[in-house]
Coordinates of C-alpha atoms and ligand atoms in Angstrom, one line a residue:
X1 CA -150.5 59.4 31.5
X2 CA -152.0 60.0 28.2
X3 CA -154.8 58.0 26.9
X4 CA -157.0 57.4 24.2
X5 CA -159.8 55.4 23.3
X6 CA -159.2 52.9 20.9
X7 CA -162.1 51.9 18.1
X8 CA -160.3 48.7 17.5
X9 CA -160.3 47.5 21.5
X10 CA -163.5 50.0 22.8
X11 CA -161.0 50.8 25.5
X12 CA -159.1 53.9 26.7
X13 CA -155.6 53.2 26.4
X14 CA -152.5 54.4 27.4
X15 CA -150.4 55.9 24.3
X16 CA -147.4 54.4 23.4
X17 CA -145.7 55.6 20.0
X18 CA -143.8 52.8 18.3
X19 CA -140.4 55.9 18.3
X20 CA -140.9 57.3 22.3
X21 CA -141.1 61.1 21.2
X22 CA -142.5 60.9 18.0
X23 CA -146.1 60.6 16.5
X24 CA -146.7 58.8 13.1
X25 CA -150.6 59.7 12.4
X26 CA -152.8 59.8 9.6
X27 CA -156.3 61.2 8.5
X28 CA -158.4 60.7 5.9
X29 CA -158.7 64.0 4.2
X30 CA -161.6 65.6 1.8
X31 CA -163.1 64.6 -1.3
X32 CA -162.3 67.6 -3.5
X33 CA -165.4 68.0 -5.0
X34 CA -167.2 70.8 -3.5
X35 CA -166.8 73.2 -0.7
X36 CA -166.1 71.3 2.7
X37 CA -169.2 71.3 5.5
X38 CA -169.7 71.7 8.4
X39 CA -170.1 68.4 9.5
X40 CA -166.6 67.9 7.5
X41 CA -164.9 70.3 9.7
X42 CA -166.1 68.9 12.6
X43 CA -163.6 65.8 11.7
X44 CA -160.6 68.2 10.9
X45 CA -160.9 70.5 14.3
X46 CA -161.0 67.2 16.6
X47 CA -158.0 66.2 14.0
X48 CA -156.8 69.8 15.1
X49 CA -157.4 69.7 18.6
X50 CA -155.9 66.2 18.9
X51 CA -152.6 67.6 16.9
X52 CA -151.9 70.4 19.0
X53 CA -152.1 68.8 22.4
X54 CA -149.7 65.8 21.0
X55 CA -147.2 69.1 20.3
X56 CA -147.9 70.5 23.5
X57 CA -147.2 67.0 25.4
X58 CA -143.7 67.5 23.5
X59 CA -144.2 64.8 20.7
X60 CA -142.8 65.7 17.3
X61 CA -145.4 65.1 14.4
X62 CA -145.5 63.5 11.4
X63 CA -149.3 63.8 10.3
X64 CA -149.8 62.9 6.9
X65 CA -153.7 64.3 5.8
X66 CA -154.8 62.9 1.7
X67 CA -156.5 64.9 -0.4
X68 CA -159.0 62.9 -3.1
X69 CA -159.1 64.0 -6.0
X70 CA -160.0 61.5 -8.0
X71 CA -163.3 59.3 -7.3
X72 CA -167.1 58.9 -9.1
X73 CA -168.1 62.2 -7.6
X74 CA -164.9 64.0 -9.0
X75 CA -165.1 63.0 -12.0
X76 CA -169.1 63.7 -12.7
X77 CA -169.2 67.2 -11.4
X78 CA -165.7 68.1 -13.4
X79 CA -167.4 66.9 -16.6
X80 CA -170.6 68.8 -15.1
X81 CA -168.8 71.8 -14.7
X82 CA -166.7 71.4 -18.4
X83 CA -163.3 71.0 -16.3
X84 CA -160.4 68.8 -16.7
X85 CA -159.9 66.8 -13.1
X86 CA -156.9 68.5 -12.4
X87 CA -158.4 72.6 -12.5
X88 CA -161.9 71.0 -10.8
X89 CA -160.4 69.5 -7.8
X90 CA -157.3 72.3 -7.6
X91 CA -159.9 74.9 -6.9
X92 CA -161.5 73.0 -4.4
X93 CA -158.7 71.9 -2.8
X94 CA -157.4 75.8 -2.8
X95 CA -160.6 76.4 -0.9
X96 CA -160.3 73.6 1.3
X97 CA -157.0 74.6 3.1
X98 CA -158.4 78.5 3.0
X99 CA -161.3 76.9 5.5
X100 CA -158.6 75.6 6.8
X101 CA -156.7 78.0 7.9
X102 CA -159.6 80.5 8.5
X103 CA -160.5 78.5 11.3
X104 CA -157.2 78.2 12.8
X105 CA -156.8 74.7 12.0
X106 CA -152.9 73.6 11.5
X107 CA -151.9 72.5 8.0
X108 CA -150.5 68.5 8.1
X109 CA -147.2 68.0 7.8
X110 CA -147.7 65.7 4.6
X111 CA -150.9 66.7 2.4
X112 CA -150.8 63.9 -1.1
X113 CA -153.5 63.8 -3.2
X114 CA -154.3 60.8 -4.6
X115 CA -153.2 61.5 -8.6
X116 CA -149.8 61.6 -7.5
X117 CA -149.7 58.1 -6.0
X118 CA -151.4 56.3 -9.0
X119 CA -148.0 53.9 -9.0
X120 CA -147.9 53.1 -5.2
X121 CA -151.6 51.9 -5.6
X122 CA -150.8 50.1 -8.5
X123 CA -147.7 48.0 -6.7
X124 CA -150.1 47.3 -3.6
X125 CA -152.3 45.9 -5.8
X126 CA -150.4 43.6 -7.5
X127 CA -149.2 42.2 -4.2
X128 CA -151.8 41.6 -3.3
X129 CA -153.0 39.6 -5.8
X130 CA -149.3 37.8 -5.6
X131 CA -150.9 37.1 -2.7
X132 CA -154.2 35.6 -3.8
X133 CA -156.4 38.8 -1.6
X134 CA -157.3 40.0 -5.2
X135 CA -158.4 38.6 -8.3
X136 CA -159.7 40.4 -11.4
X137 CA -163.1 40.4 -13.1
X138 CA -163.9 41.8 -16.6
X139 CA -161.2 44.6 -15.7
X140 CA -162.0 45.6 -12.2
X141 CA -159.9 44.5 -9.4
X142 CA -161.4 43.0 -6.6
X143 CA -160.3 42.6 -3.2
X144 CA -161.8 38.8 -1.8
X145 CA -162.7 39.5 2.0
X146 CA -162.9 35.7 2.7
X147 CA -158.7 35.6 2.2
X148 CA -158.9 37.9 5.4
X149 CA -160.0 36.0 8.3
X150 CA -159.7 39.2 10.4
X151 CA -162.3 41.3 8.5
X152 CA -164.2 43.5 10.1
X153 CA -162.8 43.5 13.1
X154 CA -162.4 47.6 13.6
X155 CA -166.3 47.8 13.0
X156 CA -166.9 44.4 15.1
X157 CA -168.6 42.9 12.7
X158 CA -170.1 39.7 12.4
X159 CA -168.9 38.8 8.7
X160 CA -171.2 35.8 8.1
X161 CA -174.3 38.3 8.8
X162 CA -172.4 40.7 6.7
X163 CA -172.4 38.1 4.0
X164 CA -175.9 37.8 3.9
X165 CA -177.0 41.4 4.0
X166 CA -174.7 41.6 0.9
X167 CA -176.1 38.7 -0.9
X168 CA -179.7 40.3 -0.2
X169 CA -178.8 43.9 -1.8
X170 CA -177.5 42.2 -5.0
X171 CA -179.2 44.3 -7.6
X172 CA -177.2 45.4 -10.4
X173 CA -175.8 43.0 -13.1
X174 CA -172.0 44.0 -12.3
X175 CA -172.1 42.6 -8.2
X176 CA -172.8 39.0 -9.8
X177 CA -169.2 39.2 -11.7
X178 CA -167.5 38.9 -7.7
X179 CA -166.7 35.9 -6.0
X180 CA -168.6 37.0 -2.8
X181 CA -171.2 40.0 -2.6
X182 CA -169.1 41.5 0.1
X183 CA -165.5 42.1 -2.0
X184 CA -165.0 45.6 -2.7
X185 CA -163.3 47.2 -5.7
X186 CA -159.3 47.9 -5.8
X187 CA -159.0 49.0 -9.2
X188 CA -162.2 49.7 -11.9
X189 CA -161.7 49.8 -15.8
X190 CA -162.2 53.3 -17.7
X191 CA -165.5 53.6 -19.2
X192 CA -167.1 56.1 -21.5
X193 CA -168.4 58.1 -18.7
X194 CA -164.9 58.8 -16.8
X195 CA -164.1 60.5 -20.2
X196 CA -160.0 61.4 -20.3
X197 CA -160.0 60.4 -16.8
X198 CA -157.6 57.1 -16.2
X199 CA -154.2 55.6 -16.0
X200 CA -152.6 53.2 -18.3
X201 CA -151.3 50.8 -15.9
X202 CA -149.8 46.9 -15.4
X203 CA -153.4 46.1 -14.1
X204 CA -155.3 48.0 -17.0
X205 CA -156.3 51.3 -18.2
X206 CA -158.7 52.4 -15.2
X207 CA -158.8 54.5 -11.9
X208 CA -158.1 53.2 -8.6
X209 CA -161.1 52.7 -5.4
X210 CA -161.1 55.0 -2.4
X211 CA -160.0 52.4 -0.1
X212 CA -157.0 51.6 -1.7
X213 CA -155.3 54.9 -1.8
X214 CA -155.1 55.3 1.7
X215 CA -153.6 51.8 2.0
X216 CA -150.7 53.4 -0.4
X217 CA -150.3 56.9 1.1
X218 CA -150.0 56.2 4.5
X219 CA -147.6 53.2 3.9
X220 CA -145.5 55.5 1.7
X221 CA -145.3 58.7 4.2
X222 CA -145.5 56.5 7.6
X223 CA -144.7 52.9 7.4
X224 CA -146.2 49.6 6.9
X225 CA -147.2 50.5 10.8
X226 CA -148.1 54.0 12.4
X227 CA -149.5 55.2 15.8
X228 CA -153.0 56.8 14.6
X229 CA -155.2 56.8 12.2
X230 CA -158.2 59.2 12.8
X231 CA -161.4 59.7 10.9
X232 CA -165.2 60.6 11.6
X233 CA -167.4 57.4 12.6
X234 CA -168.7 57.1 9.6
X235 CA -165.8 55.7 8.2
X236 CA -165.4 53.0 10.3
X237 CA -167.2 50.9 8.3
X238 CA -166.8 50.0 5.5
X239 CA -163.5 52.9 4.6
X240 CA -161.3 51.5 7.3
X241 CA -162.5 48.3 7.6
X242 CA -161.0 47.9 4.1
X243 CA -158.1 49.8 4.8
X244 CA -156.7 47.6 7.5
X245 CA -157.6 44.3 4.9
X246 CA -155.7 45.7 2.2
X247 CA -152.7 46.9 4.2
X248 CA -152.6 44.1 6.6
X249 CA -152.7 41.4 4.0
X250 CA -150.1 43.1 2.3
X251 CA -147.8 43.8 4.7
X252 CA -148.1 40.7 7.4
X253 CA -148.1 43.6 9.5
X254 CA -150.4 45.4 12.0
X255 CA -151.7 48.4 10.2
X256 CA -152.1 51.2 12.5
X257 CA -152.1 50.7 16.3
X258 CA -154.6 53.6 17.6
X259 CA -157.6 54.0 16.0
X260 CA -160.0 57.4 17.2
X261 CA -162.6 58.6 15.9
X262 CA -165.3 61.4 16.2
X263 CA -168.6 60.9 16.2
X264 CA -171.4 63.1 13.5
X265 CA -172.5 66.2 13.8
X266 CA -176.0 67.1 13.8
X267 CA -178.0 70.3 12.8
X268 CA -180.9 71.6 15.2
X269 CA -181.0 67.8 16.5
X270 CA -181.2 66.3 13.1
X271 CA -179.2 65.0 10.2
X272 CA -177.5 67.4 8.3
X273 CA -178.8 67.7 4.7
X274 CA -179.7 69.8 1.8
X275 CA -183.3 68.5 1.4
X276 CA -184.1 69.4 5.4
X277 CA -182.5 73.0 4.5
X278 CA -179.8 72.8 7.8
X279 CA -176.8 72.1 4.9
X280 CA -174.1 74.7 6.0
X281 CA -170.4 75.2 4.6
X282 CA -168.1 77.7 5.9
X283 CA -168.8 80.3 4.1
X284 CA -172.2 79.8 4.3
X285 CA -172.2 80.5 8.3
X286 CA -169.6 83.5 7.7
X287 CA -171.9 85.1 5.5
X288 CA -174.8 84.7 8.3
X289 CA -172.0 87.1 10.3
X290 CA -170.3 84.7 12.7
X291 CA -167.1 84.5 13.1
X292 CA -164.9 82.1 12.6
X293 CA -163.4 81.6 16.4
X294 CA -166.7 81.4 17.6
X295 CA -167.4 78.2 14.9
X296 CA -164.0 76.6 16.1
X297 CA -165.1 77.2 19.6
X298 CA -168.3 75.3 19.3
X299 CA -166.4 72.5 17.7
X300 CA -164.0 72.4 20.1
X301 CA -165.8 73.0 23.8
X302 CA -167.7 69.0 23.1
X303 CA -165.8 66.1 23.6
X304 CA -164.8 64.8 20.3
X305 CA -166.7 60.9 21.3
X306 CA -170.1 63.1 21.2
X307 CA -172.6 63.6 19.5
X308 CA -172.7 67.5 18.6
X309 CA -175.5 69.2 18.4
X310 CA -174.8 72.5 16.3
X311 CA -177.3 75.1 16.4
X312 CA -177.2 79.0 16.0
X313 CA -178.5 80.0 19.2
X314 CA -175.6 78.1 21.0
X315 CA -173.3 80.0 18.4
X316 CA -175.0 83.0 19.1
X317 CA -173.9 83.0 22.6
X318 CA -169.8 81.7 22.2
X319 CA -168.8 85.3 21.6
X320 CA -169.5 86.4 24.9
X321 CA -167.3 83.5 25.9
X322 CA -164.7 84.2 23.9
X323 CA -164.9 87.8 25.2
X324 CA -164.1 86.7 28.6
X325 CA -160.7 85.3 27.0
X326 CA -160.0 88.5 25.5
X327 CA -160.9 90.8 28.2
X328 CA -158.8 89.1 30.6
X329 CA -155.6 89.1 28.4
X330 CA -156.6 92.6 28.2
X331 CA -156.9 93.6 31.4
X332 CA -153.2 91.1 32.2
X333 CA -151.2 93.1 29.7
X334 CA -152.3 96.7 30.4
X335 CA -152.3 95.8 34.7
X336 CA -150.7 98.6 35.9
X337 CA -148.3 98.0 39.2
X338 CA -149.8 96.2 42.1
X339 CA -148.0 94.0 44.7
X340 CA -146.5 90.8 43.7
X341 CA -148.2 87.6 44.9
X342 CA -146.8 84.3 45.7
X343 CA -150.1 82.6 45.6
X344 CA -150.2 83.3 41.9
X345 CA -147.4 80.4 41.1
X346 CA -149.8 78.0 42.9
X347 CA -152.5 78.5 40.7
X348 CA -150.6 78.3 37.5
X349 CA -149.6 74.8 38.8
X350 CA -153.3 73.8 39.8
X351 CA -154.1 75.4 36.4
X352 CA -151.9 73.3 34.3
X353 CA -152.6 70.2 35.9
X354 CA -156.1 70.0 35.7
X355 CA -156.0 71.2 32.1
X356 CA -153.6 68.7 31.4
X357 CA -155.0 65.5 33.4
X358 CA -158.5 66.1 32.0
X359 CA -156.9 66.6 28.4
X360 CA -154.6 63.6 29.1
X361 CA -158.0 61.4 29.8
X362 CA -159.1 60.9 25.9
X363 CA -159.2 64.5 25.7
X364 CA -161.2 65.3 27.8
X365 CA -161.9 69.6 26.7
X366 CA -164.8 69.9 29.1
X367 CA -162.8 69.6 32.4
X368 CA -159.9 71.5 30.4
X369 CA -161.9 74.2 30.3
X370 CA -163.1 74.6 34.0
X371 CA -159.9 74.2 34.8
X372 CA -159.1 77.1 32.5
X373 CA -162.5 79.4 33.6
X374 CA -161.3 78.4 37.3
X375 CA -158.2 79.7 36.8
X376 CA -159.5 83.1 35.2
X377 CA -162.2 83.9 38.0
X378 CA -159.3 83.4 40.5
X379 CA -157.0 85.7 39.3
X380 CA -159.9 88.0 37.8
X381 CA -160.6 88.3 41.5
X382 CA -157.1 88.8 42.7
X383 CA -156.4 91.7 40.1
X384 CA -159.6 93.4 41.0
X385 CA -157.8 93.3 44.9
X386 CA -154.9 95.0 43.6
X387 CA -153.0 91.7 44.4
X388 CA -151.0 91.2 41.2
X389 CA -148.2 92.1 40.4
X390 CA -146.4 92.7 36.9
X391 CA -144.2 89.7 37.2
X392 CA -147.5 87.4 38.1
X393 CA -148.9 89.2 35.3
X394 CA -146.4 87.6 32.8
X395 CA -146.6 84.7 34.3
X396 CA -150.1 84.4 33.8
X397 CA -150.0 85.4 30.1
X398 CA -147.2 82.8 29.6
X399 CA -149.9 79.9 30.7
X400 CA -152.7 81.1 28.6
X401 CA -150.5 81.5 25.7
X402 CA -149.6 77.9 26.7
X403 CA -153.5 76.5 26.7
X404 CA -154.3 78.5 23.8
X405 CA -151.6 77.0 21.7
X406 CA -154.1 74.1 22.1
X407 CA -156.9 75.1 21.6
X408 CA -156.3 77.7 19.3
X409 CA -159.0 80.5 20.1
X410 CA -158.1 83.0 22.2
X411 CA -156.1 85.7 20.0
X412 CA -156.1 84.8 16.7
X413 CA -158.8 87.8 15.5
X414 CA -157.3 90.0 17.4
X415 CA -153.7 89.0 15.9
X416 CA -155.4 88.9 12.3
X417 CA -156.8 92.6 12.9
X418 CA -154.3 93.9 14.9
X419 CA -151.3 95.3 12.2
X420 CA -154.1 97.1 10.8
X421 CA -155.4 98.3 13.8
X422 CA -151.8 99.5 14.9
X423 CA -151.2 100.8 11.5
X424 CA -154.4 103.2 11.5
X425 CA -153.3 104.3 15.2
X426 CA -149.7 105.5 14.1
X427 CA -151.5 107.6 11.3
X428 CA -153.6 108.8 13.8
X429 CA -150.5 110.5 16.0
X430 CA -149.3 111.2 12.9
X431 CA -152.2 113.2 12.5
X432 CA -152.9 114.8 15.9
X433 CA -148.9 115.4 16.0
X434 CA -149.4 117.5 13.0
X435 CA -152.8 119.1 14.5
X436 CA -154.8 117.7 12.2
X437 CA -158.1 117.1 14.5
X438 CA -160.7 115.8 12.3
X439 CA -158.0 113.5 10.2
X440 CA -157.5 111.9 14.0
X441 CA -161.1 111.7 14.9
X442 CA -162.0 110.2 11.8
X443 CA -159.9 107.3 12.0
X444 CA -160.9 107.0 15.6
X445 CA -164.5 106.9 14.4
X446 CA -164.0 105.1 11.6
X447 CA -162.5 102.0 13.9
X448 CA -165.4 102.4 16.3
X449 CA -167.6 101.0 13.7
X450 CA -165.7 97.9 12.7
X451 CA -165.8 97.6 16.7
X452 CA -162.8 98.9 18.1
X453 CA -162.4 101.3 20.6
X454 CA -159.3 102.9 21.2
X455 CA -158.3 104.3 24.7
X456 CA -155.6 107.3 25.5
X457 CA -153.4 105.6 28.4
X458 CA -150.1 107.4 29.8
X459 CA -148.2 103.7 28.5
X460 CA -149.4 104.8 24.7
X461 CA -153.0 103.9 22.4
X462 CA -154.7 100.7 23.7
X463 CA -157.0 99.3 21.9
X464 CA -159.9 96.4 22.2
X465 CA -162.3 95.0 19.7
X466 CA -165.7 94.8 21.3
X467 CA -169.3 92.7 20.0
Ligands
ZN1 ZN1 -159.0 57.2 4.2

């Protein structure tokens, strides 16, 4: 039975899709406004994680993930950088999905970004000030939290304390223009600073709040109700919070009915910042020389409800981890004849139930990993008997093919390398074919330094990347 914990209830719950075979789910995507960080990626791995094993459990996926590219930090560091809006965020969003897919991480079925939906926002809006949850003031559109008597229930707040915490930050002139310190802004009125940023619309010439496209993208892709929403924790409160008001209140309807989300990352035990010098994108850890899978596998191996603690040393040690992987696929698909075992089909089953209970609790990726190393040392041990034969061999490659289209770490350097690894061996026999000695040993030596050794077998040139 699959479960998940649920912010809205703070229970694990069983999941039930509104269709029985099919997942609606949304996530709130980046802010295209610089490159993505670490503690971003965190968010979109879990997202990844939790995507894959929802395929895996035979589910079919519609997972809608928004891009923002329109928003106060958009707009000043496009102006900064003497850009319109639209080249700025394009460029970051091109190097967004790059990250993306550099750390394995499957694309979304449904990626909008936020410029295209100007008119969805604009109709939710006005319903809901049909509805009397909105009112305007000097041009910006307000949503009033007191027409919701549900607020805050996602981040179990206490609204009345909420009130007064609001009342007491009152600072700048513009707050007094609300009905109530807490009401957040739906819509805001073009001012000299947005420069040609804004839309000419029935509720003014303006841009519209975070909150509110969300509201309008996930209706429009999923329904006025969807299975998941996900997001980091940080957005509990007040992004989500507002979400569910504005939708809700709209739509008489309840918004999403599974709520996850993953807790922060931390750097060396601390906050991630530019000012403590522990700031890291993607790139900035690929040019320190680690690798991508090893990244993912950090991400991956703590439970997404953690706390994660990222440091280099811990990275520092995940390729030897990931070498055990490797080195046992190697060893499966090169295993010369040995005697077929019947045990073996036992311990694919034990296999793929442990991995699949401990995944099916909240995703559980610790005990879905034992089960996995488990697994390994058994056979590990039965192939160094001479107990295995071909036919378990395949078998065994079938289930970590299966586990690994989870978690998504196994093969996927060696599969990015490996045409031009195969390509340099071919003009390799080329070259020995034609007695051409030193062409052959150069590329052999030439691959030894990028890490791969190549070994003459009677089946043909195997080959193996090592650290
Ligand atoms: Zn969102």
């Amino acid at each position: 039975m699959l479960r998940f914990h649920n912010t809205l209830t703070r229970k694990k719950e069983e999941f039930k899709p509104l269709i029985s075979n099919e997942v609606k789910m949304y996530s709130c995507g980046p802010t295209v406004y610089n490159y993505a960080h670490i503690g971003n990626f965190r968010s979109f791995i879990f997202v990844d994680l939790l995507r894959r094993y929802l395929k895996y459990k035979g589910f079919k996926l519609n997972h809608v993930m928004n891009i923002t590219d329109v928003d106060d930090k958009t707009i000043r560091d496009s102006l900064k950088d003497g850009k319109s809006l639209q080249e700025f965020t394009q460029h970051y969003t091109a190097e967004f999905l790059s990250d993306l897919k550099t750390l394995n991480v499957e694309i979304p079925e449904v990626m909008p970004k936020a410029t295209d939906h100007i008119p969805e926002m604009v109709e939710l809006i006005k319903t809901l000030k049909e509805k009397g949850n909105a009112y305007e003031r000097n041009g910006t559109t307000y949503f009033s939290i007191s027409s919701f008597k549900d607020y805050g229930k996602l981040a179990n707040l206490d609204t009345e304390n909420l009130k007064k915490n609001a009342d007491g930050r009152l600072n700048s002139s513009d707050e007094y223009e609300k009905d109530d310190a807490r009401d957040f802004a739906l819509w805001k009125p073009w001012e000299e600073s947005d420069g040609d940023v804004f839309w000419e619309t029935d509720i003014g010439k303006g841009r519209p709040g975070w909150h509110i496209e969300c509201s309008a993208m996930s209706t429009k892709y999923l329904g006025e109700t969807f299975d998941i929403h996900t997001g980091g924790v940080d957005l509990v409160f007040p992004h989500h919070t507002n979400e569910i008001a504005q939708s809700e209140c709209a739509h008489c309807k309840t918004f999403v009915n599974y709520w996850l989300h993953n807790e922060h990352l931390f750097v060396n035990g601390e906050k991630m910042s530019k000012s403590a010098g522990n700031f890291f994108t993607l790139r900035d850890l690929l040019e320190k020389g680690y690798s991508p899978m090893a990244i993912r596998y950090q991400f991956i191996a703590s439970h997404y409800r953690q706390q994660l603690n990222f440091t280099e040393d811990a990275l520092k040690q995940i390729p030897q981890t990931l070498q055990r992987f490797y080195d046992f696929i190697d060893k499966l698909e090169s295993l010369s004849a040995g005697e077929e075992n019947s045990n073996v089909s036992d311990l694919i089953t034990v296999a793929k139930k442990g991995f699949e209970e401990s995944m099916d609790d909240d995703l559980n990726i610790s005990g879905a990993l034992a089960a996995i190393f488990d697994f390994m040392r058994e056979i590990n041990k039965l192939m160094s008997e001479n107990k295995i034969g071909k036919s378990n061999a395949k078998d065994v490659l079938h289930l970590m093919n299966e586990f690994n289209q989870v978690l998504g770490v196994f093969d996927h350097e060696k599969g990015e390398i490996a045409e031009e690894v195969e390509a340099l061996i071919e003009q390799r026999q080329e070259a020995r074919k034609n007695k051409d000695f030193a062409a052959a040993d150069k590329i052999r030596d030439d691959l030894k330094e990028k890490g791969i050794i190549l070994e003459d077998t009677k089946d043909g040139v195997k080959w193996k990347k090592i650290n």
